Amino acid sequence: MRQSKKQEVSSWQEFEEATKEILEAHEFKTAFRVVFKDEKGRAEIDVVAERYGFILAIDAKRYTHTWYRASALRKEAKKHAERCKRYEKIVGKKVVPVIVSLIDDSIVEHEGCIVVPFHAFNDFLLNLEAYIDELIG
């Protein structure tokens, strides 16, 4: 008997799209797969979302149980935080780096980047200001 995978997101593209749709449901204005270029070269942010003066730069990571490693997540958080600092210079506004991960067990911060498990993303958005104050000040 084949196991149902209905609840799983079947591709990274669908995971990015689902993340964008949740942001829009919370009344964020979104831009999808934002590419920018600066003196360090070209970079891309999966979803840029803005609401009430907050700009979130989302990197959607569809980690699976077969290859997820905390060290890989920390490495990606550091890279994303650096990419967001570059993007801040271009837009001239504060940008909050966020990784939305398909699997994880808690909301954490690493190197200035907030890491949110997908199952907690809605709560994170509902309590955005409190999380930002607590995790990155």
Short mmCIF file of N, CA, C and O in Angstrom, two decimals:
data_model
loop_
_atom_site.label_atom_id
_atom_site.label_comp_id
_atom_site.label_asym_id
_atom_site.label_seq_id
_atom_site.Cartn_x
_atom_site.Cartn_y
_atom_site.Cartn_z
N MET A 1 0.84 -1.19 0.00
CA MET A 1 0.00 0.00 0.00
C MET A 1 0.88 1.25 0.00
O MET A 1 1.78 1.39 0.80
N ARG A 2 0.62 2.13 -0.89
CA ARG A 2 1.41 3.36 -1.02
C ARG A 2 1.01 4.38 0.04
O ARG A 2 -0.17 4.60 0.28
N GLN A 3 2.00 5.02 0.62
CA GLN A 3 1.76 6.03 1.65
C GLN A 3 1.38 7.35 1.00
O GLN A 3 1.96 7.77 0.01
N SER A 4 0.36 8.01 1.54
CA SER A 4 -0.10 9.29 1.01
C SER A 4 0.89 10.40 1.34
O SER A 4 1.37 10.51 2.45
N LYS A 5 1.18 11.23 0.35
CA LYS A 5 2.09 12.36 0.56
C LYS A 5 1.34 13.67 0.38
O LYS A 5 1.91 14.68 0.04
N LYS A 6 0.02 13.65 0.59
CA LYS A 6 -0.80 14.83 0.40
C LYS A 6 -0.33 16.04 1.18
O LYS A 6 -0.39 17.15 0.71
N GLN A 7 0.13 15.82 2.42
CA GLN A 7 0.49 16.94 3.26
C GLN A 7 1.90 17.45 2.98
O GLN A 7 2.28 18.48 3.48
N GLU A 8 2.64 16.76 2.19
CA GLU A 8 3.99 17.21 1.88
C GLU A 8 3.96 18.18 0.70
O GLU A 8 3.14 18.07 -0.18
N VAL A 9 4.88 19.11 0.71
CA VAL A 9 5.05 20.01 -0.43
C VAL A 9 5.96 19.27 -1.40
O VAL A 9 7.04 18.85 -1.05
N SER A 10 5.49 19.08 -2.62
CA SER A 10 6.20 18.18 -3.52
C SER A 10 7.43 18.77 -4.21
O SER A 10 8.25 18.02 -4.72
N SER A 11 7.58 20.08 -4.22
CA SER A 11 8.76 20.65 -4.85
C SER A 11 9.16 21.93 -4.13
O SER A 11 8.35 22.54 -3.42
N TRP A 12 10.40 22.36 -4.35
CA TRP A 12 10.84 23.61 -3.74
C TRP A 12 10.05 24.79 -4.30
O TRP A 12 9.79 25.75 -3.60
N GLN A 13 9.63 24.70 -5.58
CA GLN A 13 8.85 25.78 -6.17
C GLN A 13 7.50 25.91 -5.46
O GLN A 13 7.05 27.03 -5.17
N GLU A 14 6.86 24.78 -5.17
CA GLU A 14 5.58 24.81 -4.47
C GLU A 14 5.75 25.33 -3.04
O GLU A 14 4.87 26.02 -2.52
N PHE A 15 6.88 25.01 -2.42
CA PHE A 15 7.14 25.48 -1.06
C PHE A 15 7.31 27.00 -1.05
O PHE A 15 6.74 27.69 -0.20
N GLU A 16 8.06 27.53 -2.01
CA GLU A 16 8.21 28.99 -2.13
C GLU A 16 6.85 29.65 -2.38
O GLU A 16 6.53 30.67 -1.78
N GLU A 17 6.06 29.06 -3.25
CA GLU A 17 4.74 29.61 -3.59
C GLU A 17 3.82 29.58 -2.36
O GLU A 17 3.11 30.56 -2.08
N ALA A 18 3.83 28.50 -1.60
CA ALA A 18 3.01 28.40 -0.39
C ALA A 18 3.42 29.46 0.63
O ALA A 18 2.56 30.09 1.27
N THR A 19 4.72 29.69 0.76
CA THR A 19 5.23 30.72 1.67
C THR A 19 4.72 32.09 1.25
O THR A 19 4.25 32.88 2.07
N LYS A 20 4.80 32.38 -0.04
CA LYS A 20 4.32 33.67 -0.58
C LYS A 20 2.82 33.82 -0.33
O LYS A 20 2.36 34.90 0.09
N GLU A 21 2.03 32.78 -0.55
CA GLU A 21 0.59 32.85 -0.36
C GLU A 21 0.22 33.12 1.10
O GLU A 21 -0.72 33.87 1.39
N ILE A 22 0.95 32.54 2.03
CA ILE A 22 0.70 32.79 3.46
C ILE A 22 0.98 34.25 3.79
O ILE A 22 0.21 34.90 4.49
N LEU A 23 2.07 34.77 3.27
CA LEU A 23 2.38 36.20 3.49
C LEU A 23 1.27 37.09 2.95
O LEU A 23 0.85 38.03 3.61
N GLU A 24 0.78 36.78 1.77
CA GLU A 24 -0.29 37.58 1.17
C GLU A 24 -1.58 37.47 1.97
O GLU A 24 -2.33 38.44 2.10
N ALA A 25 -1.85 36.31 2.55
CA ALA A 25 -3.03 36.13 3.40
C ALA A 25 -2.94 37.00 4.65
O ALA A 25 -3.97 37.37 5.23
N HIS A 26 -1.71 37.36 5.05
CA HIS A 26 -1.48 38.25 6.19
C HIS A 26 -1.31 39.71 5.74
O HIS A 26 -0.74 40.52 6.45
N GLU A 27 -1.77 39.98 4.52
CA GLU A 27 -1.79 41.33 3.95
C GLU A 27 -0.41 41.93 3.69
O GLU A 27 -0.24 43.15 3.72
N PHE A 28 0.57 41.09 3.44
CA PHE A 28 1.87 41.57 3.00
C PHE A 28 1.83 41.79 1.50
O PHE A 28 1.23 41.00 0.76
N LYS A 29 2.48 42.84 1.06
CA LYS A 29 2.72 43.06 -0.37
C LYS A 29 3.98 42.25 -0.68
O LYS A 29 4.99 42.40 0.01
N THR A 30 3.91 41.39 -1.68
CA THR A 30 5.05 40.49 -1.93
C THR A 30 5.65 40.69 -3.32
O THR A 30 4.97 41.10 -4.26
N ALA A 31 6.93 40.37 -3.41
CA ALA A 31 7.64 40.27 -4.68
C ALA A 31 8.32 38.90 -4.66
O ALA A 31 8.93 38.51 -3.66
N PHE A 32 8.20 38.19 -5.74
CA PHE A 32 8.64 36.79 -5.82
C PHE A 32 9.96 36.68 -6.57
O PHE A 32 10.14 37.31 -7.62
N ARG A 33 10.88 35.92 -6.02
CA ARG A 33 12.19 35.66 -6.62
C ARG A 33 12.87 36.95 -7.07
O ARG A 33 13.13 37.17 -8.26
N VAL A 34 13.16 37.80 -6.10
CA VAL A 34 13.75 39.11 -6.35
C VAL A 34 15.25 38.97 -6.61
O VAL A 34 15.99 38.48 -5.76
N VAL A 35 15.66 39.38 -7.78
CA VAL A 35 17.07 39.33 -8.17
C VAL A 35 17.63 40.74 -8.08
O VAL A 35 17.00 41.70 -8.54
N PHE A 36 18.80 40.86 -7.48
CA PHE A 36 19.46 42.16 -7.43
C PHE A 36 20.94 41.98 -7.68
O PHE A 36 21.48 40.88 -7.60
N LYS A 37 21.59 43.10 -8.02
CA LYS A 37 23.01 43.07 -8.35
C LYS A 37 23.68 44.23 -7.65
O LYS A 37 23.16 45.34 -7.61
N ASP A 38 24.85 43.97 -7.07
CA ASP A 38 25.64 45.02 -6.44
C ASP A 38 27.11 44.75 -6.74
O ASP A 38 27.43 43.94 -7.61
N GLU A 39 27.99 45.44 -6.00
CA GLU A 39 29.42 45.28 -6.25
C GLU A 39 29.92 43.86 -5.98
O GLU A 39 30.96 43.45 -6.49
N LYS A 40 29.17 43.07 -5.19
CA LYS A 40 29.57 41.69 -4.90
C LYS A 40 29.00 40.70 -5.90
O LYS A 40 29.30 39.52 -5.84
N GLY A 41 28.14 41.19 -6.80
CA GLY A 41 27.57 40.30 -7.82
C GLY A 41 26.07 40.20 -7.73
O GLY A 41 25.40 41.03 -7.12
N ARG A 42 25.56 39.14 -8.31
CA ARG A 42 24.13 38.90 -8.42
C ARG A 42 23.67 38.06 -7.22
O ARG A 42 24.39 37.18 -6.77
N ALA A 43 22.45 38.32 -6.74
CA ALA A 43 21.88 37.52 -5.65
C ALA A 43 20.37 37.47 -5.84
O ALA A 43 19.78 38.29 -6.55
N GLU A 44 19.74 36.51 -5.18
CA GLU A 44 18.30 36.35 -5.28
C GLU A 44 17.71 36.09 -3.91
O GLU A 44 18.29 35.39 -3.09
N ILE A 45 16.53 36.66 -3.68
CA ILE A 45 15.76 36.42 -2.46
C ILE A 45 14.44 35.80 -2.91
O ILE A 45 13.77 36.34 -3.81
N ASP A 46 14.06 34.69 -2.28
CA ASP A 46 12.86 33.97 -2.72
C ASP A 46 11.61 34.84 -2.68
O ASP A 46 10.88 34.92 -3.66
N VAL A 47 11.35 35.47 -1.54
CA VAL A 47 10.17 36.33 -1.40
C VAL A 47 10.54 37.55 -0.56
O VAL A 47 11.10 37.41 0.52
N VAL A 48 10.23 38.73 -1.08
CA VAL A 48 10.36 39.96 -0.30
C VAL A 48 8.94 40.39 0.04
O VAL A 48 8.09 40.50 -0.85
N ALA A 49 8.68 40.59 1.34
CA ALA A 49 7.33 40.92 1.78
C ALA A 49 7.37 42.18 2.64
O ALA A 49 8.22 42.32 3.51
N GLU A 50 6.42 43.09 2.38
CA GLU A 50 6.38 44.35 3.13
C GLU A 50 4.98 44.61 3.66
O GLU A 50 3.99 44.42 2.96
N ARG A 51 4.92 45.03 4.92
CA ARG A 51 3.67 45.41 5.58
C ARG A 51 4.00 46.28 6.77
O ARG A 51 4.88 45.95 7.56
N TYR A 52 3.30 47.38 6.92
CA TYR A 52 3.44 48.28 8.08
C TYR A 52 4.89 48.66 8.37
O TYR A 52 5.32 48.72 9.51
N GLY A 53 5.66 48.89 7.34
CA GLY A 53 7.04 49.30 7.52
C GLY A 53 8.04 48.18 7.73
O GLY A 53 9.24 48.41 7.79
N PHE A 54 7.55 46.95 7.87
CA PHE A 54 8.45 45.80 8.00
C PHE A 54 8.73 45.23 6.62
O PHE A 54 7.80 45.01 5.84
N ILE A 55 9.99 44.98 6.34
CA ILE A 55 10.36 44.27 5.11
C ILE A 55 11.00 42.96 5.54
O ILE A 55 12.02 42.94 6.24
N LEU A 56 10.37 41.86 5.15
CA LEU A 56 10.91 40.54 5.40
C LEU A 56 11.50 40.01 4.11
O LEU A 56 10.87 40.09 3.05
N ALA A 57 12.71 39.48 4.20
CA ALA A 57 13.33 38.81 3.06
C ALA A 57 13.34 37.33 3.39
O ALA A 57 14.03 36.89 4.31
N ILE A 58 12.53 36.56 2.67
CA ILE A 58 12.31 35.15 2.98
C ILE A 58 13.14 34.26 2.08
O ILE A 58 13.12 34.40 0.86
N ASP A 59 13.85 33.34 2.71
CA ASP A 59 14.55 32.27 2.01
C ASP A 59 13.83 30.99 2.41
O ASP A 59 13.87 30.58 3.58
N ALA A 60 13.11 30.38 1.48
CA ALA A 60 12.35 29.17 1.78
C ALA A 60 13.23 27.95 1.56
O ALA A 60 13.73 27.73 0.46
N LYS A 61 13.41 27.18 2.62
CA LYS A 61 14.26 25.98 2.55
C LYS A 61 13.41 24.74 2.76
O LYS A 61 12.85 24.53 3.82
N ARG A 62 13.34 23.93 1.75
CA ARG A 62 12.54 22.71 1.81
C ARG A 62 13.42 21.54 2.26
O ARG A 62 13.56 20.54 1.59
N TYR A 63 14.02 21.72 3.44
CA TYR A 63 14.82 20.63 4.00
C TYR A 63 13.93 19.44 4.26
O TYR A 63 12.78 19.58 4.65
N THR A 64 14.49 18.25 4.07
CA THR A 64 13.75 17.03 4.37
C THR A 64 14.49 16.27 5.46
O THR A 64 15.65 16.55 5.76
N HIS A 65 13.81 15.31 6.04
CA HIS A 65 14.42 14.53 7.11
C HIS A 65 15.64 13.75 6.63
O HIS A 65 16.50 13.39 7.41
N THR A 66 15.74 13.51 5.34
CA THR A 66 16.86 12.71 4.83
C THR A 66 18.17 13.47 4.76
O THR A 66 19.22 12.87 4.79
N TRP A 67 18.12 14.82 4.66
CA TRP A 67 19.41 15.54 4.58
C TRP A 67 19.52 16.74 5.48
O TRP A 67 20.54 17.41 5.52
N TYR A 68 18.49 17.04 6.23
CA TYR A 68 18.54 18.20 7.11
C TYR A 68 19.65 18.06 8.15
O TYR A 68 19.81 17.04 8.78
N ARG A 69 20.42 19.09 8.32
CA ARG A 69 21.46 19.16 9.35
C ARG A 69 21.45 20.55 9.92
O ARG A 69 21.35 21.54 9.19
N ALA A 70 21.53 20.66 11.24
CA ALA A 70 21.52 21.97 11.89
C ALA A 70 22.67 22.84 11.38
O ALA A 70 22.51 24.04 11.20
N SER A 71 23.82 22.22 11.12
CA SER A 71 24.96 23.00 10.64
C SER A 71 24.69 23.61 9.26
O SER A 71 25.09 24.73 8.98
N ALA A 72 23.97 22.87 8.42
CA ALA A 72 23.62 23.40 7.09
C ALA A 72 22.67 24.59 7.24
O ALA A 72 22.80 25.60 6.55
N LEU A 73 21.74 24.49 8.17
CA LEU A 73 20.80 25.58 8.40
C LEU A 73 21.52 26.82 8.93
O LEU A 73 21.25 27.93 8.49
N ARG A 74 22.47 26.62 9.84
CA ARG A 74 23.24 27.77 10.35
C ARG A 74 24.04 28.42 9.23
O ARG A 74 24.11 29.65 9.14
N LYS A 75 24.63 27.61 8.37
CA LYS A 75 25.41 28.14 7.25
C LYS A 75 24.51 28.96 6.31
O LYS A 75 24.87 30.05 5.88
N GLU A 76 23.32 28.44 6.02
CA GLU A 76 22.38 29.15 5.15
C GLU A 76 21.89 30.44 5.81
O GLU A 76 21.70 31.45 5.14
N ALA A 77 21.66 30.41 7.13
CA ALA A 77 21.22 31.61 7.85
C ALA A 77 22.27 32.71 7.74
O ALA A 77 21.93 33.88 7.51
N LYS A 78 23.52 32.35 7.90
CA LYS A 78 24.60 33.34 7.80
C LYS A 78 24.65 33.93 6.39
O LYS A 78 24.74 35.15 6.22
N LYS A 79 24.57 33.08 5.37
CA LYS A 79 24.60 33.55 3.98
C LYS A 79 23.40 34.46 3.69
O LYS A 79 23.54 35.49 3.03
N HIS A 80 22.22 34.08 4.20
CA HIS A 80 21.02 34.87 3.94
C HIS A 80 21.11 36.23 4.63
O HIS A 80 20.73 37.25 4.05
N ALA A 81 21.61 36.25 5.86
CA ALA A 81 21.76 37.52 6.59
C ALA A 81 22.70 38.46 5.82
O ALA A 81 22.43 39.66 5.69
N GLU A 82 23.79 37.92 5.29
CA GLU A 82 24.73 38.73 4.51
C GLU A 82 24.08 39.24 3.22
O GLU A 82 24.25 40.39 2.84
N ARG A 83 23.31 38.38 2.57
CA ARG A 83 22.61 38.76 1.33
C ARG A 83 21.62 39.89 1.64
O ARG A 83 21.49 40.84 0.88
N CYS A 84 20.94 39.81 2.78
CA CYS A 84 19.95 40.83 3.16
C CYS A 84 20.61 42.16 3.48
O CYS A 84 20.04 43.22 3.21
N LYS A 85 21.81 42.14 4.06
CA LYS A 85 22.54 43.40 4.31
C LYS A 85 22.85 44.09 2.98
O LYS A 85 22.76 45.31 2.86
N ARG A 86 23.21 43.30 1.99
CA ARG A 86 23.46 43.85 0.66
C ARG A 86 22.19 44.46 0.08
O ARG A 86 22.20 45.54 -0.51
N TYR A 87 21.07 43.76 0.23
CA TYR A 87 19.78 44.22 -0.29
C TYR A 87 19.33 45.50 0.42
O TYR A 87 18.78 46.40 -0.22
N GLU A 88 19.58 45.59 1.73
CA GLU A 88 19.25 46.79 2.49
C GLU A 88 19.87 48.03 1.88
O GLU A 88 19.25 49.09 1.82
N LYS A 89 21.13 47.92 1.46
CA LYS A 89 21.84 49.06 0.85
C LYS A 89 21.14 49.51 -0.42
O LYS A 89 21.10 50.70 -0.72
N ILE A 90 20.60 48.56 -1.17
CA ILE A 90 19.93 48.89 -2.43
C ILE A 90 18.59 49.55 -2.19
O ILE A 90 18.25 50.55 -2.82
N VAL A 91 17.80 49.02 -1.24
CA VAL A 91 16.45 49.57 -1.02
C VAL A 91 16.44 50.72 -0.02
O VAL A 91 15.47 51.45 0.07
N GLY A 92 17.51 50.87 0.74
CA GLY A 92 17.60 51.96 1.71
C GLY A 92 16.69 51.83 2.90
O GLY A 92 16.32 52.83 3.52
N LYS A 93 16.28 50.62 3.22
CA LYS A 93 15.40 50.35 4.36
C LYS A 93 15.90 49.11 5.10
O LYS A 93 16.59 48.27 4.53
N LYS A 94 15.50 49.00 6.38
CA LYS A 94 15.84 47.83 7.18
C LYS A 94 15.12 46.60 6.63
O LYS A 94 13.92 46.64 6.37
N VAL A 95 15.88 45.52 6.44
CA VAL A 95 15.35 44.27 5.92
C VAL A 95 15.59 43.18 6.97
O VAL A 95 16.71 43.03 7.45
N VAL A 96 14.54 42.45 7.33
CA VAL A 96 14.65 41.37 8.31
C VAL A 96 14.82 40.04 7.57
O VAL A 96 13.93 39.61 6.85
N PRO A 97 16.00 39.40 7.73
CA PRO A 97 16.21 38.11 7.09
C PRO A 97 15.48 36.98 7.83
O PRO A 97 15.58 36.88 9.05
N VAL A 98 14.73 36.18 7.06
CA VAL A 98 13.97 35.07 7.62
C VAL A 98 14.15 33.85 6.74
O VAL A 98 14.02 33.93 5.52
N ILE A 99 14.46 32.73 7.37
CA ILE A 99 14.44 31.44 6.66
C ILE A 99 13.19 30.71 7.13
O ILE A 99 12.96 30.56 8.34
N VAL A 100 12.38 30.26 6.19
CA VAL A 100 11.25 29.39 6.50
C VAL A 100 11.67 27.99 6.09
O VAL A 100 11.96 27.73 4.92
N SER A 101 11.75 27.12 7.08
CA SER A 101 12.23 25.76 6.87
C SER A 101 11.08 24.77 6.97
O SER A 101 10.23 24.88 7.86
N LEU A 102 11.05 23.80 6.07
CA LEU A 102 9.98 22.81 6.08
C LEU A 102 10.00 22.00 7.38
O LEU A 102 8.96 21.66 7.92
N ILE A 103 11.19 21.71 7.89
CA ILE A 103 11.24 21.00 9.17
C ILE A 103 12.15 21.72 10.14
O ILE A 103 13.14 22.34 9.77
N ASP A 104 11.77 21.69 11.37
CA ASP A 104 12.53 22.28 12.47
C ASP A 104 11.65 22.11 13.70
O ASP A 104 10.47 21.78 13.58
N ASP A 105 12.17 22.39 14.87
CA ASP A 105 11.34 22.21 16.04
C ASP A 105 11.13 23.48 16.85
O ASP A 105 10.41 23.46 17.83
N SER A 106 11.75 24.58 16.44
CA SER A 106 11.56 25.81 17.19
C SER A 106 11.92 27.01 16.33
O SER A 106 12.56 26.87 15.30
N ILE A 107 11.50 28.18 16.79
CA ILE A 107 11.88 29.41 16.11
C ILE A 107 13.16 29.90 16.78
O ILE A 107 13.23 30.04 17.98
N VAL A 108 14.19 30.11 15.97
CA VAL A 108 15.47 30.52 16.51
C VAL A 108 16.05 31.64 15.66
O VAL A 108 15.53 31.97 14.59
N GLU A 109 17.13 32.19 16.14
CA GLU A 109 17.86 33.23 15.41
C GLU A 109 19.31 32.79 15.30
O GLU A 109 19.87 32.20 16.22
N HIS A 110 19.91 33.04 14.15
CA HIS A 110 21.33 32.76 13.96
C HIS A 110 21.92 33.84 13.07
O HIS A 110 21.42 34.09 11.97
N GLU A 111 22.97 34.52 13.56
CA GLU A 111 23.67 35.54 12.79
C GLU A 111 22.73 36.64 12.29
O GLU A 111 22.91 37.17 11.19
N GLY A 112 21.70 36.98 13.08
CA GLY A 112 20.77 38.02 12.68
C GLY A 112 19.65 37.56 11.78
O GLY A 112 18.82 38.35 11.34
N CYS A 113 19.60 36.26 11.48
CA CYS A 113 18.56 35.69 10.62
C CYS A 113 17.61 34.87 11.49
O CYS A 113 18.04 34.03 12.28
N ILE A 114 16.32 35.12 11.34
CA ILE A 114 15.31 34.36 12.09
C ILE A 114 14.98 33.10 11.30
O ILE A 114 14.75 33.16 10.09
N VAL A 115 14.97 31.97 11.99
CA VAL A 115 14.64 30.69 11.35
C VAL A 115 13.29 30.24 11.89
O VAL A 115 13.12 30.06 13.10
N VAL A 116 12.33 30.09 10.99
CA VAL A 116 10.96 29.74 11.37
C VAL A 116 10.57 28.42 10.70
O VAL A 116 10.62 28.32 9.48
N PRO A 117 10.18 27.43 11.49
CA PRO A 117 9.66 26.21 10.86
C PRO A 117 8.32 26.52 10.18
O PRO A 117 7.54 27.34 10.69
N PHE A 118 8.07 25.89 9.06
CA PHE A 118 6.87 26.17 8.27
C PHE A 118 5.60 26.05 9.10
O PHE A 118 4.70 26.87 8.99
N HIS A 119 5.54 25.04 9.97
CA HIS A 119 4.33 24.84 10.78
C HIS A 119 4.08 25.99 11.74
O HIS A 119 2.96 26.17 12.23
N ALA A 120 5.10 26.82 12.05
CA ALA A 120 4.95 27.95 12.97
C ALA A 120 4.91 29.30 12.24
O ALA A 120 4.86 30.34 12.88
N PHE A 121 4.92 29.27 10.91
CA PHE A 121 5.00 30.51 10.13
C PHE A 121 3.81 31.43 10.37
O PHE A 121 3.96 32.63 10.52
N ASN A 122 2.61 30.87 10.43
CA ASN A 122 1.42 31.67 10.67
C ASN A 122 1.52 32.38 12.02
O ASN A 122 1.27 33.59 12.11
N ASP A 123 1.89 31.67 13.07
CA ASP A 123 2.05 32.28 14.39
C ASP A 123 3.12 33.36 14.36
O ASP A 123 2.95 34.42 14.96
N PHE A 124 4.21 33.10 13.68
CA PHE A 124 5.27 34.08 13.55
C PHE A 124 4.74 35.38 12.95
O PHE A 124 5.00 36.47 13.44
N LEU A 125 3.94 35.27 11.88
CA LEU A 125 3.41 36.46 11.22
C LEU A 125 2.36 37.17 12.09
O LEU A 125 2.29 38.40 12.08
N LEU A 126 1.57 36.42 12.82
CA LEU A 126 0.58 37.02 13.71
C LEU A 126 1.24 37.81 14.83
O LEU A 126 0.69 38.79 15.31
N ASN A 127 2.41 37.39 15.27
CA ASN A 127 3.13 38.00 16.39
C ASN A 127 4.48 38.56 15.96
O ASN A 127 5.44 38.54 16.72
N LEU A 128 4.53 39.06 14.73
CA LEU A 128 5.78 39.48 14.10
C LEU A 128 6.60 40.44 14.95
O LEU A 128 7.79 40.21 15.17
N GLU A 129 6.00 41.50 15.42
CA GLU A 129 6.75 42.49 16.18
C GLU A 129 7.39 41.90 17.43
O GLU A 129 8.54 42.18 17.75
N ALA A 130 6.65 41.06 18.13
CA ALA A 130 7.19 40.43 19.35
C ALA A 130 8.36 39.52 19.01
O ALA A 130 9.39 39.53 19.72
N TYR A 131 8.25 38.74 17.95
CA TYR A 131 9.35 37.86 17.57
C TYR A 131 10.58 38.64 17.16
O TYR A 131 11.70 38.31 17.54
N ILE A 132 10.38 39.70 16.39
CA ILE A 132 11.52 40.50 15.94
C ILE A 132 12.21 41.15 17.14
O ILE A 132 13.44 41.12 17.27
N ASP A 133 11.41 41.73 18.05
CA ASP A 133 11.99 42.33 19.26
C ASP A 133 12.77 41.31 20.08
O ASP A 133 13.86 41.59 20.55
N GLU A 134 12.20 40.13 20.23
CA GLU A 134 12.83 39.10 21.07
C GLU A 134 14.07 38.50 20.42
O GLU A 134 15.09 38.28 21.07
N LEU A 135 14.00 38.26 19.11
CA LEU A 135 15.06 37.50 18.45
C LEU A 135 16.20 38.37 17.90
O LEU A 135 17.34 37.94 17.87
N ILE A 136 15.86 39.56 17.38
CA ILE A 136 16.94 40.38 16.81
C ILE A 136 16.93 41.82 17.30
O ILE A 136 17.75 42.62 16.85
N GLY A 137 16.01 42.15 18.17
CA GLY A 137 15.98 43.49 18.77
C GLY A 137 15.65 44.52 17.79
O GLY A 137 15.91 45.57 17.62
#
